[in-house]
Amino acid sequence: DIEGVAGVSSRDEGSRGNPEYERARRLMTEEASSAVRGVFAAAPDAEVSIADAHGSFTNMIPELLDSRARLVRGKPRPLAMIEGVQGGFDAAMFVGYHGRAGTGESVLSHTFTGTLSDVRVNSRSFGEIGLNAAVAGHFGVPVLLVTGDASVEAEVRNLLPGTGTVVVKRSIGQYAVDGVHPERARAMIERAASDVIGGNRQVPPCVVPGPVALEVDVTIPAYADQAMVIPGIERTGGRSLAYAAPDYLTAYRVVRLIATLSTVPM
């Protein structure tokens, strides 16, 4: 993702069509390459795949990436941000992540499209970290490392015991940070990636057993109106929805569908 990358603090930096975005996408690409270098430093025979996971999913600059990695790019994708994890990987790393919607002192915090104010899985609030980690867990893949701001570290500690973190900035507010230099951030990420791979860290996958009670709060009632086309969805309030899913992957797909419908012009 891009919001948790060192040096990024504004919406412009995550939005196409301006010079700040062009700079930020380079920073994003470099941080991804740093993680790749760390993996190969610890495991020279590894196979690494990078999933571009911000906005259009076409942010990273392919020719600037470490050439040893494959790149999953573009959309739509069945598993969105974490597409490819179903391919038999041993571990996952989340680079450039941000806090879930509503998190205080978390720069650019949101969940998926920004039209979701809260997502609860079996009564527990999940942001993109939890939602994507549980997809990985569905396929038996543990998340070994997450990088981003200090709120990300707190979220990981609560949801993913044993997962390593790298804090590249501390949020002063929604659009302000105090962060390390991008070069230092890359060195930190590379070292951490190498350590979690080389240290054979035993981290259990984040598994959410079914059935799953899903609750989603959207930011305005009209988005709940839109979501009522989903079979089996229940409206529990003006901005609140509920869905009984047989398994976690179904719940994840319903969250993605609600988020997508919330961006459809009305």
Short mmCIF file of C-alpha atoms in Angstrom, two decimals:
data_model
loop_
_atom_site.label_atom_id
_atom_site.label_comp_id
_atom_site.label_asym_id
_atom_site.label_seq_id
_atom_site.Cartn_x
_atom_site.Cartn_y
_atom_site.Cartn_z
CA ASP A 1 0.00 0.00 0.00
CA ILE A 2 1.10 3.64 -0.24
CA GLU A 3 -0.28 5.47 2.81
CA GLY A 4 2.13 3.80 5.22
CA VAL A 5 5.24 4.52 3.14
CA ALA A 6 7.90 6.80 4.64
CA GLY A 7 7.54 10.36 3.37
CA VAL A 8 3.81 10.08 2.56
CA SER A 9 1.32 12.17 4.53
CA SER A 10 -1.30 13.68 2.20
CA ARG A 11 -4.13 12.56 -0.04
CA ASP A 12 -2.41 14.11 -3.04
CA GLU A 13 0.45 11.67 -2.64
CA GLY A 14 -1.94 8.76 -3.10
CA SER A 15 -3.93 10.28 -5.97
CA ARG A 16 -3.01 10.19 -9.64
CA GLY A 17 -2.53 13.30 -11.71
CA ASN A 18 -0.11 15.35 -9.64
CA PRO A 19 3.66 15.51 -9.05
CA GLU A 20 3.32 14.44 -5.41
CA TYR A 21 1.80 11.14 -6.50
CA GLU A 22 4.66 10.50 -8.93
CA ARG A 23 7.13 10.97 -6.09
CA ALA A 24 5.13 8.80 -3.69
CA ARG A 25 4.81 5.90 -6.12
CA ARG A 26 8.59 5.85 -6.44
CA LEU A 27 8.93 5.75 -2.66
CA MET A 28 6.39 2.91 -2.61
CA THR A 29 8.33 0.99 -5.25
CA GLU A 30 11.60 1.41 -3.36
CA GLU A 31 10.12 0.15 -0.08
CA ALA A 32 8.76 -2.94 -1.84
CA SER A 33 12.19 -3.60 -3.32
CA SER A 34 13.75 -3.24 0.12
CA ALA A 35 11.57 -6.05 1.45
CA VAL A 36 12.51 -8.18 -1.56
CA ARG A 37 16.22 -7.60 -0.93
CA GLY A 38 15.78 -8.62 2.68
CA VAL A 39 14.07 -11.86 1.73
CA PHE A 40 16.78 -12.82 -0.75
CA ALA A 41 19.53 -11.90 1.71
CA ALA A 42 18.17 -14.54 4.06
CA ALA A 43 16.92 -17.03 1.47
CA PRO A 44 18.75 -16.76 -1.89
CA ASP A 45 16.58 -19.46 -3.47
CA ALA A 46 13.30 -17.84 -2.48
CA GLU A 47 10.46 -17.01 -4.86
CA VAL A 48 8.91 -13.59 -4.24
CA SER A 49 5.75 -12.05 -5.66
CA ILE A 50 4.72 -8.42 -5.05
CA ALA A 51 1.06 -7.40 -5.13
CA ASP A 52 0.53 -3.72 -5.95
CA ALA A 53 -2.24 -2.91 -3.47
CA HIS A 54 -3.19 0.77 -3.65
CA GLY A 55 -6.04 2.39 -5.57
CA SER A 56 -5.85 1.25 -9.17
CA PHE A 57 -3.26 -1.41 -8.25
CA THR A 58 -1.01 0.11 -10.94
CA ASN A 59 1.22 2.32 -8.80
CA MET A 60 4.61 0.66 -8.56
CA ILE A 61 7.04 1.30 -11.36
CA PRO A 62 7.96 -2.15 -12.73
CA GLU A 63 11.38 -1.23 -14.07
CA LEU A 64 12.45 0.16 -10.67
CA LEU A 65 11.54 -2.99 -8.74
CA ASP A 66 14.05 -5.62 -7.71
CA SER A 67 14.20 -7.78 -10.83
CA ARG A 68 14.10 -11.04 -8.85
CA ALA A 69 10.46 -10.51 -7.87
CA ARG A 70 7.29 -11.04 -9.86
CA LEU A 71 4.67 -8.27 -9.87
CA VAL A 72 0.89 -8.72 -9.55
CA ARG A 73 -0.55 -5.56 -11.07
CA GLY A 74 -3.94 -4.17 -12.16
CA LYS A 75 -7.57 -4.82 -11.29
CA PRO A 76 -10.14 -6.25 -10.82
CA ARG A 77 -8.61 -9.17 -8.91
CA PRO A 78 -10.51 -11.89 -7.01
CA LEU A 79 -8.58 -11.27 -3.78
CA ALA A 80 -7.93 -7.57 -4.37
CA MET A 81 -5.00 -6.30 -2.28
CA ILE A 82 -3.74 -9.77 -1.46
CA GLU A 83 -4.18 -11.48 -4.81
CA GLY A 84 -1.70 -14.32 -5.28
CA VAL A 85 -1.64 -15.46 -1.67
CA GLN A 86 -3.69 -18.49 -2.74
CA GLY A 87 -0.74 -19.68 -4.83
CA GLY A 88 1.00 -21.76 -2.17
CA PHE A 89 3.27 -19.18 -0.51
CA ASP A 90 4.99 -19.82 2.81
CA ALA A 91 4.68 -16.30 4.21
CA ALA A 92 3.38 -12.78 3.54
CA MET A 93 4.61 -9.28 4.34
CA PHE A 94 2.51 -6.11 4.29
CA VAL A 95 4.55 -3.04 3.31
CA GLY A 96 3.27 0.55 3.53
CA TYR A 97 0.13 -0.20 5.53
CA HIS A 98 -2.05 2.23 7.48
CA GLY A 99 -4.50 2.16 10.39
CA ARG A 100 -8.11 1.09 10.06
CA ALA A 101 -10.94 3.58 9.57
CA GLY A 102 -11.46 5.85 12.56
CA THR A 103 -8.04 5.29 14.10
CA GLY A 104 -6.76 8.38 15.88
CA GLU A 105 -3.20 9.57 15.27
CA SER A 106 -2.96 7.45 12.14
CA VAL A 107 -2.05 9.19 8.91
CA LEU A 108 -4.56 8.65 6.09
CA SER A 109 -6.36 5.93 8.07
CA HIS A 110 -9.25 4.25 6.25
CA THR A 111 -10.57 0.83 5.31
CA PHE A 112 -10.53 0.01 1.60
CA THR A 113 -12.44 2.76 -0.25
CA GLY A 114 -12.91 5.18 2.63
CA THR A 115 -16.68 4.65 2.49
CA LEU A 116 -16.54 2.08 5.30
CA SER A 117 -16.41 3.49 8.82
CA ASP A 118 -16.03 0.12 10.55
CA VAL A 119 -15.88 -3.58 9.69
CA ARG A 120 -16.47 -6.13 12.46
CA VAL A 121 -15.70 -9.79 12.07
CA ASN A 122 -17.29 -11.79 14.87
CA SER A 123 -17.66 -8.49 16.78
CA ARG A 124 -13.97 -7.57 16.36
CA SER A 125 -13.00 -4.47 14.34
CA PHE A 126 -10.80 -5.24 11.35
CA GLY A 127 -9.03 -2.78 9.05
CA GLU A 128 -7.06 -3.69 5.97
CA ILE A 129 -4.38 -5.38 8.08
CA GLY A 130 -6.82 -7.76 9.76
CA LEU A 131 -9.01 -8.30 6.71
CA ASN A 132 -6.07 -9.19 4.47
CA ALA A 133 -4.21 -11.19 7.13
CA ALA A 134 -7.28 -13.38 7.58
CA VAL A 135 -7.42 -14.01 3.82
CA ALA A 136 -3.80 -15.13 4.00
CA GLY A 137 -4.70 -17.26 7.01
CA HIS A 138 -7.54 -18.87 5.06
CA PHE A 139 -4.84 -20.26 2.77
CA GLY A 140 -2.50 -21.15 5.63
CA VAL A 141 -0.14 -18.23 5.04
CA PRO A 142 1.18 -16.33 8.09
CA VAL A 143 2.00 -12.61 7.98
CA LEU A 144 5.59 -12.26 9.18
CA LEU A 145 6.06 -8.48 8.84
CA VAL A 146 3.98 -5.31 8.60
CA THR A 147 5.42 -1.83 7.99
CA GLY A 148 3.78 1.58 8.37
CA ASP A 149 3.11 4.16 11.07
CA ALA A 150 2.99 3.64 14.83
CA SER A 151 -0.76 2.95 14.81
CA VAL A 152 -0.04 -0.01 12.54
CA GLU A 153 2.33 -1.43 15.14
CA ALA A 154 -0.41 -1.21 17.77
CA GLU A 155 -2.97 -2.82 15.46
CA VAL A 156 -0.61 -5.69 14.64
CA ARG A 157 0.17 -6.28 18.31
CA ASN A 158 -3.54 -6.61 19.00
CA LEU A 159 -4.46 -8.79 16.02
CA LEU A 160 -1.33 -10.70 14.97
CA PRO A 161 0.78 -11.86 17.94
CA GLY A 162 4.32 -12.67 16.87
CA THR A 163 4.26 -10.66 13.64
CA GLY A 164 7.18 -8.26 13.26
CA THR A 165 6.70 -4.56 12.57
CA VAL A 166 8.70 -1.64 11.22
CA VAL A 167 7.59 1.87 12.21
CA VAL A 168 8.73 4.39 9.59
CA LYS A 169 6.70 7.35 10.91
CA ARG A 170 4.59 8.52 13.80
CA SER A 171 1.37 10.30 13.00
CA ILE A 172 0.74 13.77 14.37
CA GLY A 173 -2.76 13.73 12.88
CA GLN A 174 -4.73 12.55 9.89
CA TYR A 175 -2.49 14.43 7.45
CA ALA A 176 0.73 15.05 9.38
CA VAL A 177 3.62 12.81 10.37
CA ASP A 178 7.03 12.77 11.99
CA GLY A 179 9.00 10.19 10.02
CA VAL A 180 12.42 8.83 9.23
CA HIS A 181 14.25 9.55 5.98
CA PRO A 182 13.11 7.23 3.15
CA GLU A 183 16.59 5.74 2.81
CA ARG A 184 16.63 4.85 6.48
CA ALA A 185 13.14 3.37 6.19
CA ARG A 186 14.31 1.15 3.34
CA ALA A 187 17.28 -0.06 5.38
CA MET A 188 14.98 -0.83 8.33
CA ILE A 189 12.57 -2.78 6.12
CA GLU A 190 15.33 -4.72 4.40
CA ARG A 191 16.87 -5.69 7.72
CA ALA A 192 13.53 -6.68 9.25
CA ALA A 193 12.54 -8.76 6.21
CA SER A 194 15.84 -10.58 6.38
CA ASP A 195 15.49 -11.16 10.12
CA VAL A 196 11.97 -12.62 9.98
CA ILE A 197 12.91 -14.96 7.13
CA GLY A 198 16.35 -15.91 8.39
CA GLY A 199 15.22 -16.33 11.97
CA ASN A 200 12.59 -18.92 11.00
CA ARG A 201 10.08 -17.03 13.10
CA GLN A 202 7.14 -19.24 14.02
CA VAL A 203 4.06 -17.10 13.45
CA PRO A 204 0.65 -18.78 13.23
CA PRO A 205 -1.64 -17.87 10.34
CA CYS A 206 -4.54 -15.55 11.21
CA VAL A 207 -7.42 -18.01 10.86
CA VAL A 208 -11.05 -16.93 11.32
CA PRO A 209 -13.16 -20.10 11.52
CA GLY A 210 -16.64 -20.11 10.04
CA PRO A 211 -19.43 -19.35 10.26
CA VAL A 212 -18.65 -15.64 10.39
CA ALA A 213 -20.87 -12.86 11.71
CA LEU A 214 -20.03 -9.82 9.57
CA GLU A 215 -21.05 -6.25 10.41
CA VAL A 216 -20.24 -3.24 8.25
CA ASP A 217 -20.89 0.42 9.01
CA VAL A 218 -20.81 2.76 6.00
CA THR A 219 -20.28 6.50 6.13
CA ILE A 220 -23.69 7.60 4.78
CA PRO A 221 -27.11 5.87 4.60
CA ALA A 222 -27.13 5.94 0.79
CA TYR A 223 -24.27 3.43 0.75
CA ALA A 224 -26.37 1.09 2.88
CA ASP A 225 -29.18 1.60 0.36
CA GLN A 226 -26.85 0.45 -2.40
CA ALA A 227 -25.72 -2.62 -0.45
CA MET A 228 -29.27 -3.94 -0.09
CA VAL A 229 -28.98 -5.53 -3.55
CA ILE A 230 -26.64 -8.16 -2.04
CA PRO A 231 -28.55 -11.41 -1.38
CA GLY A 232 -28.65 -12.21 2.33
CA ILE A 233 -27.62 -8.74 3.51
CA GLU A 234 -29.51 -7.32 6.50
CA ARG A 235 -29.86 -3.65 7.38
CA THR A 236 -29.50 -3.13 11.12
CA GLY A 237 -29.43 0.67 11.17
CA GLY A 238 -29.28 3.74 8.99
CA ARG A 239 -25.62 3.11 8.13
CA SER A 240 -25.22 -0.45 9.43
CA LEU A 241 -25.31 -3.79 7.64
CA ALA A 242 -25.00 -7.40 8.73
CA TYR A 243 -24.30 -10.63 6.88
CA ALA A 244 -24.04 -14.25 8.05
CA ALA A 245 -21.22 -15.84 6.05
CA PRO A 246 -20.47 -19.58 5.97
CA ASP A 247 -16.71 -18.92 5.98
CA TYR A 248 -14.25 -16.06 6.20
CA LEU A 249 -13.48 -15.83 2.48
CA THR A 250 -17.16 -15.28 1.74
CA ALA A 251 -17.28 -12.56 4.41
CA TYR A 252 -14.23 -10.87 2.86
CA ARG A 253 -15.84 -10.88 -0.56
CA VAL A 254 -19.01 -9.33 0.84
CA VAL A 255 -16.95 -6.54 2.44
CA ARG A 256 -15.29 -5.93 -0.91
CA LEU A 257 -18.68 -5.87 -2.63
CA ILE A 258 -20.11 -3.37 -0.15
CA ALA A 259 -17.04 -1.17 -0.63
CA THR A 260 -17.36 -1.38 -4.42
CA LEU A 261 -21.07 -0.58 -4.40
CA SER A 262 -20.33 2.43 -2.20
CA THR A 263 -18.25 3.93 -5.00
CA VAL A 264 -20.89 3.45 -7.73
CA PRO A 265 -22.46 6.79 -8.76
CA MET A 266 -26.02 7.17 -7.48
#
